[in-house]
Short mmCIF file of C-alpha atoms in Angstrom, two decimals:
data_model
loop_
_atom_site.label_atom_id
_atom_site.label_comp_id
_atom_site.label_asym_id
_atom_site.label_seq_id
_atom_site.Cartn_x
_atom_site.Cartn_y
_atom_site.Cartn_z
CA VAL Z 30 -80.62 -158.42 47.97
CA ASN Z 31 -80.07 -156.08 45.02
CA SER Z 32 -76.55 -154.65 44.93
CA PHE Z 33 -74.25 -152.83 42.51
CA GLU Z 34 -74.43 -155.54 39.82
CA GLN Z 35 -78.23 -155.38 39.66
CA LEU Z 36 -78.06 -151.58 39.43
CA CYS Z 37 -75.83 -151.86 36.34
CA ILE Z 38 -78.23 -154.37 34.76
CA ASN Z 39 -81.26 -152.17 35.42
CA TYR Z 40 -79.36 -149.11 34.18
CA ALA Z 41 -78.71 -150.90 30.87
CA ASN Z 42 -82.38 -151.87 30.66
CA GLU Z 43 -83.40 -148.26 31.27
CA ALA Z 44 -81.08 -147.01 28.50
CA LEU Z 45 -82.39 -149.58 26.02
CA GLN Z 46 -85.99 -148.80 26.99
CA ALA Z 47 -85.34 -145.07 26.45
CA GLN Z 48 -84.01 -145.88 22.99
CA PHE Z 49 -87.08 -148.02 22.30
CA ASN Z 50 -89.34 -145.13 23.37
CA ALA Z 51 -87.46 -142.65 21.21
CA TYR Z 52 -87.59 -144.90 18.16
CA VAL Z 53 -91.11 -146.31 18.40
CA PHE Z 54 -92.97 -143.37 19.90
CA ALA Z 55 -91.14 -140.07 19.56
CA GLN Z 56 -89.76 -140.60 16.05
CA GLN Z 57 -93.08 -141.84 14.72
CA GLN Z 58 -94.92 -138.87 16.16
CA GLN Z 59 -92.33 -136.48 14.73
CA GLU Z 60 -92.63 -138.13 11.32
CA TYR Z 61 -96.42 -137.78 11.33
CA GLU Z 62 -96.14 -134.10 12.24
CA ALA Z 63 -93.44 -133.44 9.61
CA GLU Z 64 -95.52 -135.16 6.90
CA GLY Z 65 -98.67 -133.28 7.88
CA VAL Z 66 -100.58 -136.45 8.79
CA PRO Z 67 -103.48 -135.72 11.17
CA TRP Z 68 -103.74 -138.21 14.01
CA GLN Z 69 -104.48 -138.42 17.71
CA ARG Z 70 -101.34 -137.98 19.77
CA VAL Z 71 -100.61 -140.94 22.05
CA GLU Z 72 -99.06 -140.18 25.43
CA PHE Z 73 -96.38 -142.65 26.53
CA SER Z 74 -94.34 -143.09 29.69
CA ASP Z 75 -90.88 -141.50 29.47
CA ASN Z 76 -88.10 -142.87 31.67
CA GLN Z 77 -85.70 -139.97 31.13
CA GLN Z 78 -86.02 -138.95 34.80
CA VAL Z 79 -84.78 -142.38 35.88
CA LEU Z 80 -81.83 -142.18 33.49
CA SER Z 81 -80.94 -138.71 34.79
CA LEU Z 82 -81.13 -140.03 38.34
CA ILE Z 83 -78.55 -142.69 37.48
CA GLU Z 84 -76.20 -141.08 34.96
CA ASP Z 85 -76.47 -137.28 35.33
CA ARG Z 86 -72.98 -135.77 35.15
CA ARG Z 87 -73.51 -133.49 38.16
CA SER Z 88 -75.84 -135.20 40.60
CA GLY Z 89 -76.40 -138.67 39.18
CA LEU Z 90 -76.00 -141.75 41.32
CA LEU Z 91 -73.00 -143.05 39.38
CA THR Z 92 -71.31 -139.64 39.43
CA LEU Z 93 -71.69 -139.35 43.21
CA LEU Z 94 -70.47 -142.92 43.58
CA ASP Z 95 -67.34 -142.17 41.53
CA GLU Z 96 -66.66 -139.04 43.56
CA GLU Z 97 -66.92 -140.97 46.80
CA CYS Z 98 -64.59 -143.66 45.43
CA MET Z 99 -62.00 -140.99 44.53
CA LEU Z 100 -61.81 -139.89 48.15
CA GLY Z 101 -59.21 -141.66 50.17
CA GLN Z 102 -61.60 -141.99 53.10
CA GLY Z 103 -64.86 -142.43 51.20
CA THR Z 104 -67.62 -144.22 53.07
CA ILE Z 105 -71.05 -145.68 52.38
CA SER Z 106 -72.58 -143.20 54.84
CA GLY Z 107 -71.04 -140.24 53.01
CA PHE Z 108 -72.26 -141.53 49.65
CA PHE Z 109 -75.75 -142.20 51.03
CA THR Z 110 -75.97 -138.68 52.48
CA LYS Z 111 -74.90 -137.07 49.18
CA LEU Z 112 -77.29 -139.24 47.17
CA GLU Z 113 -80.26 -138.48 49.40
CA SER Z 114 -79.47 -134.76 49.30
CA ALA Z 115 -79.09 -134.66 45.50
CA GLN Z 116 -82.01 -136.93 44.54
CA GLY Z 117 -84.39 -136.55 47.45
CA ALA Z 118 -86.82 -134.48 45.38
CA ASN Z 119 -86.80 -136.91 42.45
CA PRO Z 120 -90.16 -138.76 42.34
CA ASN Z 121 -88.40 -141.94 41.19
CA PHE Z 122 -86.10 -142.01 44.25
CA SER Z 123 -87.10 -142.89 47.77
CA VAL Z 124 -85.61 -144.18 51.00
CA PRO Z 125 -87.77 -146.72 52.87
CA ARG Z 126 -88.02 -145.97 56.58
CA ILE Z 127 -87.13 -149.48 57.57
CA ALA Z 128 -84.06 -149.38 55.32
CA ARG Z 129 -82.64 -146.02 56.42
CA GLU Z 130 -80.38 -147.59 59.04
CA THR Z 131 -79.05 -150.18 56.57
CA LYS Z 132 -78.36 -147.49 53.94
CA ALA Z 133 -80.76 -148.74 51.30
CA PHE Z 134 -82.76 -146.81 48.71
CA THR Z 135 -85.45 -147.51 46.11
CA ILE Z 136 -85.54 -146.51 42.43
CA THR Z 137 -88.82 -146.70 40.55
CA HIS Z 138 -87.72 -148.16 37.22
CA TYR Z 139 -89.99 -148.38 34.17
CA ALA Z 140 -90.60 -152.03 35.10
CA GLY Z 141 -91.34 -151.29 38.77
CA PRO Z 142 -89.62 -150.25 42.02
CA VAL Z 143 -86.35 -151.91 43.04
CA THR Z 144 -84.64 -151.51 46.42
CA TYR Z 145 -80.82 -151.54 46.50
CA ASP Z 146 -78.54 -152.29 49.44
CA LEU Z 147 -75.46 -150.05 49.44
CA ASP Z 148 -73.29 -152.63 51.17
CA GLY Z 149 -70.22 -153.22 48.98
CA PHE Z 150 -70.99 -150.47 46.43
CA LEU Z 151 -67.65 -148.67 46.88
CA GLU Z 152 -65.52 -151.81 46.72
CA LYS Z 153 -67.32 -153.19 43.67
CA ASN Z 154 -67.12 -149.87 41.85
CA ASN Z 155 -63.39 -149.47 42.49
CA ASP Z 156 -62.41 -153.02 41.47
CA THR Z 157 -58.83 -151.79 41.56
CA LEU Z 158 -55.89 -153.58 39.94
CA HIS Z 159 -52.29 -152.59 40.35
CA PRO Z 160 -51.29 -150.22 37.48
CA ASP Z 161 -48.17 -152.31 36.75
CA LEU Z 162 -50.32 -155.42 36.26
CA VAL Z 163 -52.68 -153.59 33.90
CA GLN Z 164 -49.75 -152.20 31.89
CA LEU Z 165 -48.18 -155.66 31.69
CA MET Z 166 -51.39 -157.22 30.38
CA GLN Z 167 -51.89 -154.41 27.87
CA GLY Z 168 -48.45 -155.14 26.46
CA SER Z 169 -49.28 -158.79 25.78
CA SER Z 170 -48.79 -160.03 22.23
CA ARG Z 171 -52.01 -162.06 22.44
CA ALA Z 172 -54.94 -160.00 21.19
CA LEU Z 173 -57.48 -161.77 23.40
CA LEU Z 174 -55.54 -161.17 26.60
CA ASN Z 175 -54.71 -157.63 25.55
CA GLY Z 176 -58.37 -156.87 24.85
CA PHE Z 177 -59.41 -157.79 28.39
CA PHE Z 178 -57.39 -154.87 29.71
CA GLU Z 179 -58.15 -152.22 27.13
CA THR Z 180 -58.75 -148.78 28.55
CA ALA Z 181 -62.19 -147.54 27.48
CA ALA Z 182 -62.15 -144.48 25.28
CA PRO Z 183 -63.29 -141.33 27.09
CA ASP Z 184 -66.90 -140.37 26.51
CA VAL Z 185 -66.21 -137.19 24.52
CA GLY Z 186 -68.94 -137.45 21.91
CA GLY Z 187 -72.67 -137.72 21.69
CA ARG Z 188 -74.82 -136.83 24.67
CA ASN Z 189 -71.90 -136.27 27.07
CA GLY Z 190 -69.46 -134.50 24.77
CA GLN Z 191 -69.79 -131.05 26.34
CA ALA Z 192 -69.36 -132.33 29.87
CA ALA Z 193 -66.25 -134.29 28.87
CA ALA Z 194 -64.80 -131.29 27.05
CA ARG Z 195 -65.02 -129.20 30.22
CA ASN Z 196 -62.95 -131.78 32.06
CA ARG Z 197 -60.16 -132.19 29.52
CA GLY Z 198 -57.82 -130.00 31.51
CA ALA Z 199 -58.52 -131.75 34.78
CA ARG Z 200 -56.29 -134.40 36.30
CA LYS Z 201 -56.96 -137.83 34.82
CA ARG Z 202 -58.93 -139.94 37.27
CA PRO Z 203 -58.63 -143.70 37.72
CA GLU Z 204 -61.31 -145.49 35.77
CA THR Z 205 -64.08 -147.06 37.83
CA VAL Z 206 -66.40 -149.92 36.94
CA SER Z 207 -69.38 -147.56 36.63
CA SER Z 208 -67.57 -145.11 34.35
CA ARG Z 209 -66.35 -147.94 32.12
CA PHE Z 210 -69.81 -149.51 32.05
CA ARG Z 211 -71.42 -146.17 31.21
CA THR Z 212 -69.00 -145.55 28.33
CA GLN Z 213 -69.58 -149.01 26.90
CA LEU Z 214 -73.36 -148.66 27.26
CA HIS Z 215 -73.36 -145.33 25.40
CA GLY Z 216 -71.25 -146.91 22.67
CA LEU Z 217 -73.72 -149.76 22.40
CA THR Z 218 -76.76 -147.49 22.13
CA ASP Z 219 -75.01 -145.27 19.56
CA GLU Z 220 -74.14 -148.33 17.48
CA ILE Z 221 -77.72 -149.61 17.68
CA SER Z 222 -79.05 -146.19 16.62
CA SER Z 223 -76.89 -146.29 13.49
CA THR Z 224 -78.45 -149.55 12.28
CA GLY Z 225 -81.86 -150.62 11.03
CA ILE Z 226 -83.56 -151.38 14.33
CA HIS Z 227 -85.89 -154.37 14.79
CA TYR Z 228 -87.06 -155.26 18.27
CA VAL Z 229 -87.80 -158.73 19.63
CA ARG Z 230 -89.45 -158.87 23.05
CA CYS Z 231 -89.02 -162.03 25.11
CA ILE Z 232 -91.94 -162.71 27.44
CA LYS Z 233 -91.90 -165.17 30.35
CA PRO Z 234 -95.22 -167.06 30.45
CA ASN Z 235 -94.89 -167.93 34.16
CA ALA Z 236 -92.56 -167.64 37.13
CA ALA Z 237 -92.17 -171.40 37.55
CA ALA Z 238 -90.31 -171.98 34.24
CA SER Z 239 -93.03 -174.41 33.24
CA SER Z 240 -93.89 -175.17 29.62
CA SER Z 241 -97.56 -175.83 30.40
CA GLU Z 242 -98.51 -172.78 32.47
CA PHE Z 243 -99.60 -169.34 31.28
CA ASP Z 244 -99.91 -166.52 33.81
CA ALA Z 245 -102.03 -163.91 32.03
CA GLU Z 246 -101.44 -161.20 34.63
CA MET Z 247 -97.68 -161.72 34.56
CA VAL Z 248 -97.60 -161.58 30.76
CA ALA Z 249 -99.78 -158.45 30.68
CA ASN Z 250 -97.46 -156.70 33.15
CA GLN Z 251 -94.41 -157.56 31.04
CA LEU Z 252 -96.08 -156.23 27.89
CA ARG Z 253 -97.11 -153.07 29.71
CA TYR Z 254 -93.71 -152.39 31.30
CA ALA Z 255 -91.84 -153.14 28.04
CA GLY Z 256 -93.89 -150.56 26.15
CA VAL Z 257 -95.42 -153.13 23.80
CA LEU Z 258 -99.00 -152.11 24.60
CA GLU Z 259 -98.19 -148.47 23.83
CA ALA Z 260 -96.58 -149.52 20.54
CA ILE Z 261 -99.69 -151.50 19.60
CA ARG Z 262 -101.87 -148.57 20.58
CA ILE Z 263 -99.88 -146.24 18.31
CA SER Z 264 -100.13 -148.69 15.40
CA ARG Z 265 -103.88 -149.04 15.81
CA ALA Z 266 -104.44 -145.31 16.22
CA ALA Z 267 -102.29 -144.28 13.26
CA TYR Z 268 -100.64 -145.72 10.15
CA PRO Z 269 -98.42 -148.79 10.64
CA HIS Z 270 -97.34 -148.99 6.96
CA ARG Z 271 -95.77 -146.24 4.90
CA MET Z 272 -94.09 -146.08 1.49
CA PRO Z 273 -92.30 -143.31 -0.43
CA HIS Z 274 -94.27 -142.21 -3.47
CA ALA Z 275 -91.73 -143.58 -5.95
CA LEU Z 276 -91.66 -146.97 -4.26
CA PHE Z 277 -95.47 -147.12 -4.19
CA VAL Z 278 -95.70 -146.28 -7.90
CA ASN Z 279 -93.16 -148.91 -8.93
CA THR Z 280 -94.64 -151.55 -6.63
CA PHE Z 281 -98.33 -151.20 -7.46
CA ALA Z 282 -98.18 -149.94 -11.06
CA PRO Z 283 -98.77 -153.50 -12.37
CA LEU Z 284 -101.93 -153.74 -10.25
CA PHE Z 285 -103.16 -150.39 -11.53
CA LEU Z 286 -102.40 -151.43 -15.11
CA LEU Z 287 -104.16 -154.80 -14.80
CA GLU Z 288 -107.22 -153.63 -12.89
CA LYS Z 289 -107.79 -150.14 -14.25
CA GLY Z 290 -106.01 -150.28 -17.58
CA GLY Z 291 -104.00 -147.17 -16.75
CA ALA Z 292 -100.71 -146.48 -18.42
CA ARG Z 293 -97.69 -147.01 -16.21
CA ARG Z 294 -95.77 -143.84 -15.47
CA ARG Z 295 -92.13 -144.20 -14.54
CA ALA Z 296 -91.29 -143.27 -10.96
CA LYS Z 297 -88.26 -140.99 -11.19
CA GLY Z 298 -87.29 -141.14 -7.54
CA ALA Z 299 -86.61 -144.88 -7.56
CA LYS Z 300 -84.58 -145.21 -10.78
CA GLY Z 301 -81.31 -143.66 -9.71
CA ASP Z 302 -81.54 -140.60 -11.98
CA GLY Z 303 -81.86 -138.14 -9.10
CA PRO Z 304 -84.95 -137.61 -6.93
CA ASP Z 305 -85.05 -133.85 -7.50
CA ALA Z 306 -88.07 -131.70 -6.69
CA ARG Z 307 -89.65 -132.11 -10.16
CA HIS Z 308 -89.34 -135.89 -10.08
CA LEU Z 309 -90.67 -136.10 -6.53
CA GLU Z 310 -93.70 -134.03 -7.50
CA GLU Z 311 -94.31 -136.27 -10.54
CA ASP Z 312 -94.19 -139.34 -8.31
CA ARG Z 313 -96.52 -137.69 -5.84
CA VAL Z 314 -99.11 -136.86 -8.51
CA CYS Z 315 -98.81 -140.32 -10.04
CA SER Z 316 -99.25 -142.07 -6.68
CA LYS Z 317 -102.31 -139.93 -5.94
CA ASP Z 318 -103.95 -140.94 -9.23
CA MET Z 319 -103.19 -144.60 -8.55
CA LEU Z 320 -104.56 -144.44 -5.01
CA GLU Z 321 -107.79 -142.85 -6.16
CA GLY Z 322 -108.19 -145.63 -8.71
CA LEU Z 323 -107.18 -148.53 -6.49
CA LEU Z 324 -108.79 -147.36 -3.23
CA PRO Z 325 -111.77 -145.19 -4.17
CA GLY Z 326 -113.41 -143.46 -1.23
CA GLU Z 327 -110.69 -144.42 1.24
CA GLY Z 328 -108.60 -141.25 1.08
CA GLY Z 329 -108.42 -138.53 3.70
CA GLY Z 330 -107.40 -140.95 6.43
CA GLU Z 331 -110.13 -143.55 5.98
CA GLY Z 332 -107.76 -146.09 4.47
CA TYR Z 333 -104.69 -144.06 3.63
CA TRP Z 334 -103.21 -140.59 3.81
CA HIS Z 335 -101.39 -139.09 0.84
CA ALA Z 336 -98.64 -137.09 2.58
CA LYS Z 337 -95.77 -134.92 1.37
CA THR Z 338 -93.21 -137.60 0.57
CA LYS Z 339 -94.90 -140.86 1.56
CA VAL Z 340 -98.17 -142.77 1.48
CA PHE Z 341 -99.42 -143.80 4.94
CA PHE Z 342 -101.73 -146.81 5.18
CA ARG Z 343 -104.20 -147.75 7.86
CA PRO Z 344 -103.97 -151.26 9.36
CA ARG Z 345 -104.63 -154.06 6.85
CA VAL Z 346 -104.97 -151.68 3.87
CA HIS Z 347 -101.41 -152.32 2.66
CA GLU Z 348 -101.93 -156.07 3.10
CA ARG Z 349 -105.13 -155.85 1.08
CA LEU Z 350 -103.35 -154.09 -1.78
CA THR Z 351 -100.51 -156.60 -1.66
CA HIS Z 352 -102.99 -159.49 -1.80
CA ARG Z 353 -104.73 -157.89 -4.79
CA LEU Z 354 -101.36 -157.40 -6.49
CA LYS Z 355 -100.41 -161.05 -5.99
CA ALA Z 356 -103.81 -162.19 -7.26
CA ALA Z 357 -103.60 -159.92 -10.32
CA LEU Z 358 -100.06 -161.01 -11.10
CA GLY Z 359 -101.14 -164.63 -10.66
CA LYS Z 360 -103.96 -164.17 -13.20
CA ALA Z 361 -101.61 -162.35 -15.57
CA ALA Z 362 -99.09 -165.15 -15.20
CA VAL Z 363 -101.78 -167.69 -16.11
CA ILE Z 364 -102.68 -165.64 -19.20
CA VAL Z 365 -99.01 -165.40 -20.21
CA GLN Z 366 -98.53 -169.12 -19.64
CA ALA Z 367 -101.64 -169.93 -21.66
CA ALA Z 368 -100.45 -167.70 -24.52
CA ARG Z 369 -97.03 -169.29 -24.44
CA ARG Z 370 -98.47 -172.80 -24.33
CA ARG Z 371 -100.74 -171.92 -27.30
CA GLN Z 372 -97.73 -170.58 -29.21
CA VAL Z 373 -95.77 -173.77 -28.54
CA ALA Z 374 -98.77 -175.95 -29.44
CA VAL Z 375 -99.39 -174.06 -32.69
CA ALA Z 376 -95.72 -174.39 -33.63
CA ARG Z 377 -95.79 -178.11 -32.90
CA LEU Z 378 -99.03 -178.51 -34.87
CA SER Z 379 -97.49 -176.71 -37.83
CA LEU Z 380 -94.47 -179.00 -37.70
CA ALA Z 381 -96.74 -182.04 -37.41
CA ARG Z 382 -98.84 -180.90 -40.36
CA ALA Z 383 -95.74 -180.29 -42.47
CA ALA Z 384 -94.34 -183.68 -41.49
CA ALA Z 385 -97.69 -185.37 -42.24
CA THR Z 386 -97.86 -183.66 -45.62
CA ALA Z 387 -94.33 -184.73 -46.51
CA LEU Z 388 -94.96 -188.27 -45.29
CA ALA Z 389 -98.19 -188.50 -47.29
CA ALA Z 390 -96.43 -187.20 -50.43
CA HIS Z 391 -93.69 -189.81 -50.07
CA ALA Z 392 -96.28 -192.53 -49.49
CA ARG Z 393 -98.33 -191.55 -52.53
CA GLY Z 394 -95.17 -191.39 -54.66
CA PHE Z 395 -94.13 -194.85 -53.48
CA VAL Z 396 -97.56 -196.32 -54.28
CA ALA Z 397 -97.66 -194.62 -57.69
CA ARG Z 398 -94.21 -195.92 -58.63
CA ARG Z 399 -95.15 -199.50 -57.71
CA ARG Z 400 -98.34 -199.29 -59.79
CA PHE Z 401 -96.38 -197.93 -62.75
CA VAL Z 402 -93.81 -200.73 -62.52
CA ARG Z 403 -96.55 -203.35 -62.47
CA ARG Z 404 -98.24 -201.88 -65.57
CA ILE Z 405 -95.13 -201.82 -67.68
CA ALA Z 406 -94.17 -205.27 -66.55
#
């Protein structure tokens, strides 16, 4: 039976999936459009309707649940009636006929439909403690104990700032589990958004927790519901690698110099002397010349696209250039090593010749002196 705890878990999964969609799909598409890169738009499933169903400030499930908890005589039946009235038209919300008497409902999450039993929702959401006990624990001198009873900061910024601002003059309401969980979840997603995001998807190979079984259908469903297939489709349909012009020039200038004999031109935007418009244009022109020399006939989207501020590479093109760069640097390193070894060998030979000459002179002098002594004797 799925209850309030499972709803909170699935709500967190929905929020993280929405962030994954925004980062992997929406931001990439916006970047392509801003850079003027032609590509085929990929449609992806958006779970914003499910998030609105759960967290909307006016008619969301958690909002209606908090309102019912604030009533002195709030009941599961009253909450169920309000929820069905507010979300009945939402395609992701439904009430199974067999579950209507037991006050259950179904939400179609991005990973599939889940039916929740409302039994115990109000009690679990209230989770009330006596105010004196909370105040006592907050006054503890032990930071760990004090932290367990911290009052979550009101959600006055970000996506819910306007709604919170309208309620500043209202009477302060007791904090519920859902409101605290929602505030913490928004703080988590905001903190993740401010970092360099890298996603790791964990896939269960089978439902039996066996190390020797692989359920292909189960794995495919997980990849599909987690948005991994759409991410792969975007990468294959577009440009998975991109580099600013200055970075490209400074990275692959040695390859251009070694293979084409071109003179290296300093990339202004990557040297800390100010990437102004003139420097950016110089880097752009320089990167275009290098691309035409290193990848002839692959421009215009065949292997790369020379955009406004970046170079976009098709799959495996960037790896090919990197492999060529490593090979060229390896050959150059061999040449440098050979030259250095020759220099050391020539120096040693010169020293050996000088030593041999000196030794021979001393030997001849010694022999000549002995012969002279014998003659005069």
